[in-house]
Short mmCIF file of C-alpha atoms in Angstrom, two decimals:
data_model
loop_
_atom_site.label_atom_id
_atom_site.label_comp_id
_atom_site.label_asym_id
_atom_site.label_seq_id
_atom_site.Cartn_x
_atom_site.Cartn_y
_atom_site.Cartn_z
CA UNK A 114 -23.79 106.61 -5.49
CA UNK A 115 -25.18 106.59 -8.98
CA UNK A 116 -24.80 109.31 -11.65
CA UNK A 117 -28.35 110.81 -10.62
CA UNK A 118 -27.83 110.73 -6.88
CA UNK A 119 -24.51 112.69 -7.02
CA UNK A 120 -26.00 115.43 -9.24
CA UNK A 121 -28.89 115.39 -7.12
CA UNK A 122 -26.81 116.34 -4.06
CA UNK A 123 -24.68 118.88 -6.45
CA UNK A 124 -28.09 120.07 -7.07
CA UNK A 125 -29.38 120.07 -3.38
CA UNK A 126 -25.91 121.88 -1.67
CA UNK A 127 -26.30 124.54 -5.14
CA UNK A 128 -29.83 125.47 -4.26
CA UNK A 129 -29.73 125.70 -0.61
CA UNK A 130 -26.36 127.73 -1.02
CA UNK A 131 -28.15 130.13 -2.97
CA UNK A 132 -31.63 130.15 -1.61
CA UNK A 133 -31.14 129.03 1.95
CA UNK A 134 -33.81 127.28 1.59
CA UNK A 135 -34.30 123.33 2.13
CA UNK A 136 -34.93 121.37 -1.38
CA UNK A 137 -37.78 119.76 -1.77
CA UNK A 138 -38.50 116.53 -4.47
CA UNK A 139 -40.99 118.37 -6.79
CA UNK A 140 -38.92 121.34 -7.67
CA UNK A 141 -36.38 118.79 -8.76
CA UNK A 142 -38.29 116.50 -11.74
CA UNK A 143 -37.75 118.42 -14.72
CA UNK A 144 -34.04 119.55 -14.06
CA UNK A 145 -33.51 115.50 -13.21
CA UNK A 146 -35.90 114.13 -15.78
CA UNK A 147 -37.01 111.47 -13.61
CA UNK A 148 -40.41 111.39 -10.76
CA UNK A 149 -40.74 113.18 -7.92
CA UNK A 150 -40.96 109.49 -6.12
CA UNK A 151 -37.69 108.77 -7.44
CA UNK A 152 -36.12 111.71 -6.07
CA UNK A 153 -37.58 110.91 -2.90
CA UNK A 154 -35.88 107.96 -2.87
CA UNK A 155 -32.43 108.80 -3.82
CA UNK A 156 -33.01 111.86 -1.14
CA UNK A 157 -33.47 109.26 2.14
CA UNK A 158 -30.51 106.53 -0.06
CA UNK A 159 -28.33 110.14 0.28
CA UNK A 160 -29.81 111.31 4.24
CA UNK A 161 -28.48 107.04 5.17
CA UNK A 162 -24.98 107.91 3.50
CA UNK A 163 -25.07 111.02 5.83
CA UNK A 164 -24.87 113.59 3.16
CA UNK A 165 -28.20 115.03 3.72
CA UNK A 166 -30.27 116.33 6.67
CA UNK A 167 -34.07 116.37 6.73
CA UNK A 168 -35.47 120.08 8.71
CA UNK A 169 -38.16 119.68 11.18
CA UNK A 170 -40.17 122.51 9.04
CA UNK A 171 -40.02 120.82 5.66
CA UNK A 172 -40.35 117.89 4.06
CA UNK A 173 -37.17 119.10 2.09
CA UNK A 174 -33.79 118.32 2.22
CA UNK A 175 -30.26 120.33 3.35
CA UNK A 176 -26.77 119.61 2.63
CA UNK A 177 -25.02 118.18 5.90
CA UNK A 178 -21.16 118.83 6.97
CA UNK A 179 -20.24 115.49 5.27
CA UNK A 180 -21.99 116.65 2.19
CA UNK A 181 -20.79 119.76 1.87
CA UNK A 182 -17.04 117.73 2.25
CA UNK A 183 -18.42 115.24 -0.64
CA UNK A 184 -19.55 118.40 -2.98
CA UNK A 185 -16.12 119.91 -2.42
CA UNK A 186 -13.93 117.43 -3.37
CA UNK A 187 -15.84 115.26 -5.94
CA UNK A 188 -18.57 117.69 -7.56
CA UNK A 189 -17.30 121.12 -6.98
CA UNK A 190 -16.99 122.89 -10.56
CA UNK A 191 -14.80 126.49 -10.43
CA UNK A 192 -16.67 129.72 -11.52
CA UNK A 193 -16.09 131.71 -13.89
CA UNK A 194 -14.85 135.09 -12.80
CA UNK A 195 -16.37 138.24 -14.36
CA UNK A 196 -14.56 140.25 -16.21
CA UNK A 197 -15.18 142.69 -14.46
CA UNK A 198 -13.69 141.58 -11.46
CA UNK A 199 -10.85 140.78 -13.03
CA UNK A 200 -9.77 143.75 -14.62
CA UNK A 201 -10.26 144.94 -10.91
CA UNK A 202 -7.72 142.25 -8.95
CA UNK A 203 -5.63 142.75 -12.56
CA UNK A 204 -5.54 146.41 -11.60
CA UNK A 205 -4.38 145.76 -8.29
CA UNK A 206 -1.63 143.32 -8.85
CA UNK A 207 -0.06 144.65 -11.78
CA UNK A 208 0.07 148.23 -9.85
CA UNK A 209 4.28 148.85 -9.62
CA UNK A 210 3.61 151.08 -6.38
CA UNK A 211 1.95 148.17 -4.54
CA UNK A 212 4.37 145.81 -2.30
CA UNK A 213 3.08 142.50 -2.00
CA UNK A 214 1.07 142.39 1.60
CA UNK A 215 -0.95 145.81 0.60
CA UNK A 216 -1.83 144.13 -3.39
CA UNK A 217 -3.25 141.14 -1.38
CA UNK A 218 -4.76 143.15 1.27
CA UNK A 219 -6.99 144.97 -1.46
CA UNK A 220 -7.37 141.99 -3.74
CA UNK A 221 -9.34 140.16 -0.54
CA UNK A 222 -11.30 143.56 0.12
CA UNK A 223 -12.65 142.96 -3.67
CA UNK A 224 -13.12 139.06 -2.89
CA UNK A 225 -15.23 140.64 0.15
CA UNK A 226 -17.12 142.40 -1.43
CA UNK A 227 -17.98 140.25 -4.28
CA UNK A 228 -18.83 137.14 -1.89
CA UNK A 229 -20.16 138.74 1.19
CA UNK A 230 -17.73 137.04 3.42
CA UNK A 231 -15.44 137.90 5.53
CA UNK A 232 -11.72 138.08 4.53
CA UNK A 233 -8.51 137.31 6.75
CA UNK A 234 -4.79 138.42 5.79
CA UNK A 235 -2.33 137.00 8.46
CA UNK A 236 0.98 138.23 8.22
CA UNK A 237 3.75 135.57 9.17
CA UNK A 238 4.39 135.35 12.82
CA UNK A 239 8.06 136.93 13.22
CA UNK A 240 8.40 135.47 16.89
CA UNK A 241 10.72 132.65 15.82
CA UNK A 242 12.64 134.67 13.41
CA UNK A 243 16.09 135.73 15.12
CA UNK A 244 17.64 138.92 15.38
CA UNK A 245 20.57 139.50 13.03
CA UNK A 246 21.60 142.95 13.11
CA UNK A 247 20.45 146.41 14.06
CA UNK A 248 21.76 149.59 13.04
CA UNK A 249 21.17 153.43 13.51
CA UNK A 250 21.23 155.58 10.40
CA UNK A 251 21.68 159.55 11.73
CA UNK A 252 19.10 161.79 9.44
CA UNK A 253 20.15 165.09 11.29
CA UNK A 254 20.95 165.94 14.73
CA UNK A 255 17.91 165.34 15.94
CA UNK A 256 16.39 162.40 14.07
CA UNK A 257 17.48 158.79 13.07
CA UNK A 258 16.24 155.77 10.77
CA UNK A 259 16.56 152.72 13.16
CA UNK A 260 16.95 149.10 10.82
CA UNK A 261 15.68 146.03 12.32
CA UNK A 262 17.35 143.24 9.87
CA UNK A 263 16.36 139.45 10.82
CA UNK A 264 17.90 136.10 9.89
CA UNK A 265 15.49 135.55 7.19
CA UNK A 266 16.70 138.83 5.08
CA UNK A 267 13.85 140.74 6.29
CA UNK A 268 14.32 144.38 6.77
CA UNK A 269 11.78 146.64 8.92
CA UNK A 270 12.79 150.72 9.66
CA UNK A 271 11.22 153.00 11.89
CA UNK A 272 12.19 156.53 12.18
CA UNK A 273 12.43 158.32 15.18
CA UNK A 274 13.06 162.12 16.94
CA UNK A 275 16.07 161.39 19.53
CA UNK A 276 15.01 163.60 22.81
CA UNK A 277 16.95 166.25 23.32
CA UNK A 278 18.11 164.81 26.63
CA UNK A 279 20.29 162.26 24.57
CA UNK A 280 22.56 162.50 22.00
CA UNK A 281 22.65 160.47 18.63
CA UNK A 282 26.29 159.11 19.49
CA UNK A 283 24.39 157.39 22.75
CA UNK A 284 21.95 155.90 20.77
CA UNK A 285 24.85 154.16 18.41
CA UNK A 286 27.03 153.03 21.24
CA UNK A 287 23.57 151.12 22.84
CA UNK A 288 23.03 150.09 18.89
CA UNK A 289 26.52 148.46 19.37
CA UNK A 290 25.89 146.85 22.60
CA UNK A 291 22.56 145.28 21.33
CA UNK A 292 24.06 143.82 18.18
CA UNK A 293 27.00 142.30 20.47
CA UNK A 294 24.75 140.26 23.60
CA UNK A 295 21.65 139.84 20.87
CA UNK A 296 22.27 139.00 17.76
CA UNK A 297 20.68 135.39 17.27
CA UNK A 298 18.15 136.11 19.52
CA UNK A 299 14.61 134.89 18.82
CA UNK A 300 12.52 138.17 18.00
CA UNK A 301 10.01 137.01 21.00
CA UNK A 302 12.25 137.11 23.32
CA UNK A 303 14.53 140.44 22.81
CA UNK A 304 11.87 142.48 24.64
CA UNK A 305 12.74 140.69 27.85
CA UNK A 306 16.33 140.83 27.27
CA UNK A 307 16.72 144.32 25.97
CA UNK A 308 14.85 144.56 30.24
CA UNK A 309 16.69 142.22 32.07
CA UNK A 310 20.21 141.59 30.50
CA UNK A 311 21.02 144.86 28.19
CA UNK A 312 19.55 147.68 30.18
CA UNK A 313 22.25 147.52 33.29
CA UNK A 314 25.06 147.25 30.92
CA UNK A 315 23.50 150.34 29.27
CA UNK A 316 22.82 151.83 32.55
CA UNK A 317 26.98 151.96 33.26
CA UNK A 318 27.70 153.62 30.01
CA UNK A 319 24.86 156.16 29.49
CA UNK A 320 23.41 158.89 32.05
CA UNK A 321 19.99 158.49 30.36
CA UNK A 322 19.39 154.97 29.79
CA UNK A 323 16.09 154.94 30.94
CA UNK A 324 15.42 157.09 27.76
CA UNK A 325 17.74 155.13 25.23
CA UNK A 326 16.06 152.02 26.10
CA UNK A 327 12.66 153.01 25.64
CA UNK A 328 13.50 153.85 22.23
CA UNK A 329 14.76 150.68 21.49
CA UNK A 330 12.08 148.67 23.33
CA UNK A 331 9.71 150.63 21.08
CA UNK A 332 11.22 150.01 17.86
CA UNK A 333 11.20 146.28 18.74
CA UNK A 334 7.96 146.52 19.52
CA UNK A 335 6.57 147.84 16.33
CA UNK A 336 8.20 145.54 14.40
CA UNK A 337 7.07 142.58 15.85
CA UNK A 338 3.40 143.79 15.90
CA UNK A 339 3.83 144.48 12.31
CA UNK A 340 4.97 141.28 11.52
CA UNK A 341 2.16 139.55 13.03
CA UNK A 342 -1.07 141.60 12.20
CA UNK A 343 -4.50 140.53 11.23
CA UNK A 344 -6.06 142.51 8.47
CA UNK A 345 -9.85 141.93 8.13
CA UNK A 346 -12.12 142.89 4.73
CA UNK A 347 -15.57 142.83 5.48
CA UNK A 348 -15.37 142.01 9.37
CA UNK A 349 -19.22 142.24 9.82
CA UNK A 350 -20.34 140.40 6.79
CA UNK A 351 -20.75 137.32 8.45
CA UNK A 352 -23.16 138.80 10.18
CA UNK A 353 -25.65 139.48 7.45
CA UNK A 354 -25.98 135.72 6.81
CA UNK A 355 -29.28 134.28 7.57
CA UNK A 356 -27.58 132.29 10.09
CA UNK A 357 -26.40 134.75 12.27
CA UNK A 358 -29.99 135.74 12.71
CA UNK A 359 -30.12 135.28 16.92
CA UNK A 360 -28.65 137.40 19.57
CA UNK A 361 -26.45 134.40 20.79
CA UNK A 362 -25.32 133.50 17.73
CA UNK A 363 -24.35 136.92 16.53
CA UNK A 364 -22.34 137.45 20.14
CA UNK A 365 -20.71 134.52 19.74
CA UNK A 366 -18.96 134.84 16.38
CA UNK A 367 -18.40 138.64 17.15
CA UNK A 368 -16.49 137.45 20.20
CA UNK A 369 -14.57 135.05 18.09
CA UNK A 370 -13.34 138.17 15.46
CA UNK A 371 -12.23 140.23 18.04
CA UNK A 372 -10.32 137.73 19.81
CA UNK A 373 -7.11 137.80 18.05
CA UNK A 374 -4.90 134.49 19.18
CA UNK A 375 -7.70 132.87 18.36
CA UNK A 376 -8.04 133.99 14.63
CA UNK A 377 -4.73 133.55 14.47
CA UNK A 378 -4.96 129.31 14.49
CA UNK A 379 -6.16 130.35 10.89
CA UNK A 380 -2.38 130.48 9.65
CA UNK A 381 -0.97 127.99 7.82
CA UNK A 382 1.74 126.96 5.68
CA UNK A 383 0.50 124.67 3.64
CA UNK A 384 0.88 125.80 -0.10
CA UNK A 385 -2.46 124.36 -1.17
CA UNK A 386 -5.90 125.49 -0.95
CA UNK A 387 -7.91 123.75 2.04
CA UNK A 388 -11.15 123.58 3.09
CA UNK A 389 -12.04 123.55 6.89
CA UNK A 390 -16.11 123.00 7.21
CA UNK A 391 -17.52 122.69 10.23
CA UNK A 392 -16.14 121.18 13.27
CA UNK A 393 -13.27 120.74 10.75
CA UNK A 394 -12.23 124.27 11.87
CA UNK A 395 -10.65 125.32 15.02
CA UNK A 396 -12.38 128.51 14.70
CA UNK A 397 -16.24 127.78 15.12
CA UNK A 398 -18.12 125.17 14.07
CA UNK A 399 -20.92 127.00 12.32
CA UNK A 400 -18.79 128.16 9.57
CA UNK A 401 -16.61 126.90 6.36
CA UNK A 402 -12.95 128.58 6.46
CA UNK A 403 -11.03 128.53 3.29
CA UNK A 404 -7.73 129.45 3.29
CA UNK A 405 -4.05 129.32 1.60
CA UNK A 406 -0.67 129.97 2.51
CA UNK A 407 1.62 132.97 -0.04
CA UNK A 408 5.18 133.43 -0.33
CA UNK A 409 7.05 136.58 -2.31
CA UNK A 410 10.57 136.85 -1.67
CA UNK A 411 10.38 137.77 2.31
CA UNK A 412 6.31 138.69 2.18
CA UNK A 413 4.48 135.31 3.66
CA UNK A 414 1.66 134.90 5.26
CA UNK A 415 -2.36 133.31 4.97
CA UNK A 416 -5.05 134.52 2.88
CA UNK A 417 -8.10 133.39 4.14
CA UNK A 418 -11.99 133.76 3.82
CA UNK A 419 -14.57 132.67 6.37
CA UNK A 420 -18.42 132.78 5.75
CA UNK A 421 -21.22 130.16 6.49
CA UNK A 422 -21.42 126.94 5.43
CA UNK A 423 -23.48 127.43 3.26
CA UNK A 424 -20.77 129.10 0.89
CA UNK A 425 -20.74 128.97 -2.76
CA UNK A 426 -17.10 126.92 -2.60
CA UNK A 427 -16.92 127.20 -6.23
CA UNK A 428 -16.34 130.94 -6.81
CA UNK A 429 -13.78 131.39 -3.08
CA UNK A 430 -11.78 128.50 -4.55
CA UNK A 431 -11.66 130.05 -7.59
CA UNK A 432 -10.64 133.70 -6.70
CA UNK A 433 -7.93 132.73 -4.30
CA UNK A 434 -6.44 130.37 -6.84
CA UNK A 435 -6.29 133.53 -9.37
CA UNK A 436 -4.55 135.34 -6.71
CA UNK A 437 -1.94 133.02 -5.63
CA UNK A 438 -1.24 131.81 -9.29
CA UNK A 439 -0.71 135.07 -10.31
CA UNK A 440 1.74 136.11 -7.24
CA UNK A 441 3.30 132.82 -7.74
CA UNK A 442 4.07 133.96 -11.44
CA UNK A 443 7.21 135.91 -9.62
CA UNK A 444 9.12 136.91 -13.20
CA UNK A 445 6.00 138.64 -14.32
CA UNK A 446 5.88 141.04 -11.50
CA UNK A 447 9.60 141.93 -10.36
CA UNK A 448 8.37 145.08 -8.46
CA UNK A 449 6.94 142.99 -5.76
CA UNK A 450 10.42 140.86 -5.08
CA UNK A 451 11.47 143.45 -2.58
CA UNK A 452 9.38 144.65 0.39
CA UNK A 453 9.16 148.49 0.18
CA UNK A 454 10.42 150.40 2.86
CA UNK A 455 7.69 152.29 4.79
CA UNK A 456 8.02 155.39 6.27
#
């Protein structure tokens, strides 16, 4: 491709982003400086290259998959971000009361709502982390902190009312037993264990085991479901996209929200920021999922943003790269080091 074809198909995927509308030659001669002809030309050189499509109700032009993939990684400028909006993710990320999970949870709400699209957090699957240690801190005679620690340094609490059918020193001695048959164990698999393999040696020592366990199997549980949530911003957003404009279509990707294993194939590790367009996504082919990995001490996890493909690429790149550079920038921020323990 020449000079003039690539900014014509800069041009073409800019326009139909923000008009949804295909591109025809003629509204294309002055910004180009060359004849409508011409344009033509370069249009059908650009449809044989398959970066274009020609629509059955126009005699303009639309960005195809592969030209959306050519506009990202050879044309693609960043945006500039209002100041406005950054005073707002500045606000958010500099607050000292903020751990790091809830500042990015709120900074993709703003993305959200400044794009239209619909926003992801993933919070790293704990399943292959391994159990290292859990302990029982007494609060009063009636209540206790229980502390999940894992191999990875990661520390989760819940507290809890003991029943009055148990006493305190029960729950410690089962504490004990856990810590001695479990520790090592991978996080996914304790639940089954703390059933099958723990629970009849409990069952010898303590008249209300049934009880006792329960209250273990719970904290276990809540842990692990915190560890792997999916926090949307903007879950319907999608929706209000011109291409989401039939009852099949709209069913479909509403389906594919709610179903939660699914959305979760959006994780990833990898540190850079990727583009998945198209049928380059495992999620649906009809949209462009942009997404990037974030690490803080013992907070990981994916932030990710999924709208049409018809997305402006420019200004998603661009606020998720002001996000992660500015979490990366660790020394600047040491109140988000260490997790904050909830409540």
């Amino acid at each position: 491709m020449n000079t003039r074809q690539k900014d014509l198909l800069r041009i073409v995927v800019e326009e139909y982003v923000k008009n949804v509308k295909p591109v025809g030659s003629k509204s294309l001669v002055k910004r180009l400086n060359c004849s409508s002809a011409t344009i033509r030309n370069d249009m059908a050189f650009l449809e044989t290259l398959g970066y274009l499509e020609k629509t059955h109700s126009s005699s303009g032009r639309i960005p195809s998959e592969e030209g959306y993939r050519y506009y990202t990684e050879h044309l693609m400028k960043p945006k500039e971000i209002s100041g406005d909006t950054v005073l707002k993710l500045q606000t958010i990320l500099s607050n000292k009361d903020l751990v790091v999970s809830d500042a990015i949870l709120k900074c993709m709400e703003i993305i959200s709502e400044i794009t239209n699209y619909t926003s992801v957090v993933l919070g790293k699957d704990s399943g292959n982390e391994l159990l290292k240690q859990v302990s029982i801190i007494p609060i009063d005679d009636s209540k206790v902190v229980a502390l999940v620690v894992t191999n990875s340094g990661h520390v989760e609490n819940k507290h809890a009312s003991i029943p009055s059918t148990i006493s305190i020193n029960e729950v410690v001695k089962s504490c004990e037993i856990i810590n001695k048959n479990l520790s090592g164990t991978k996080l996914s698999e304790v639940s089954a264990k703390l059933e099958y393999e723990i629970k009849p040696i409990i069952a010898t020592k303590i008249k209300q085991y049934e009880t006792v366990m329960s209250f273990f199997q719970e904290a276990f549980n809540d842990f692990t479901v915190k560890q792997s949530d999916v926090f949307f911003s903007g879950k319907t957003n999608i929706l209000k996209q011109p291409e989401y404009n039939e009852p099949k279509k709209i069913k479909g990707i509403i389906s594919k929200l709610e179903n939660v294993e699914l959305v979760k194939k959006i994780e990833t590790d990898d540190e850079g920021i990727n583009i998945f367009i198209g049928e380059e996504n495992e999620f649906d082919e009809d949209v462009t999922i942009i997404k990037t990995s974030y690490k803080l001490g013992n907070e990981e996890g994916t932030m990710a943003i999924i709208g049409p493909k018809r997305m402006e690429y420019g200004k998603v790149v661009t606020l998720l790269n002001y996000i992660k550079n500015y979490l990366e920038r660790e020394e600047e921020w040491p109140k988000l080091k260490k997790k904050k323990k909830k409540k």
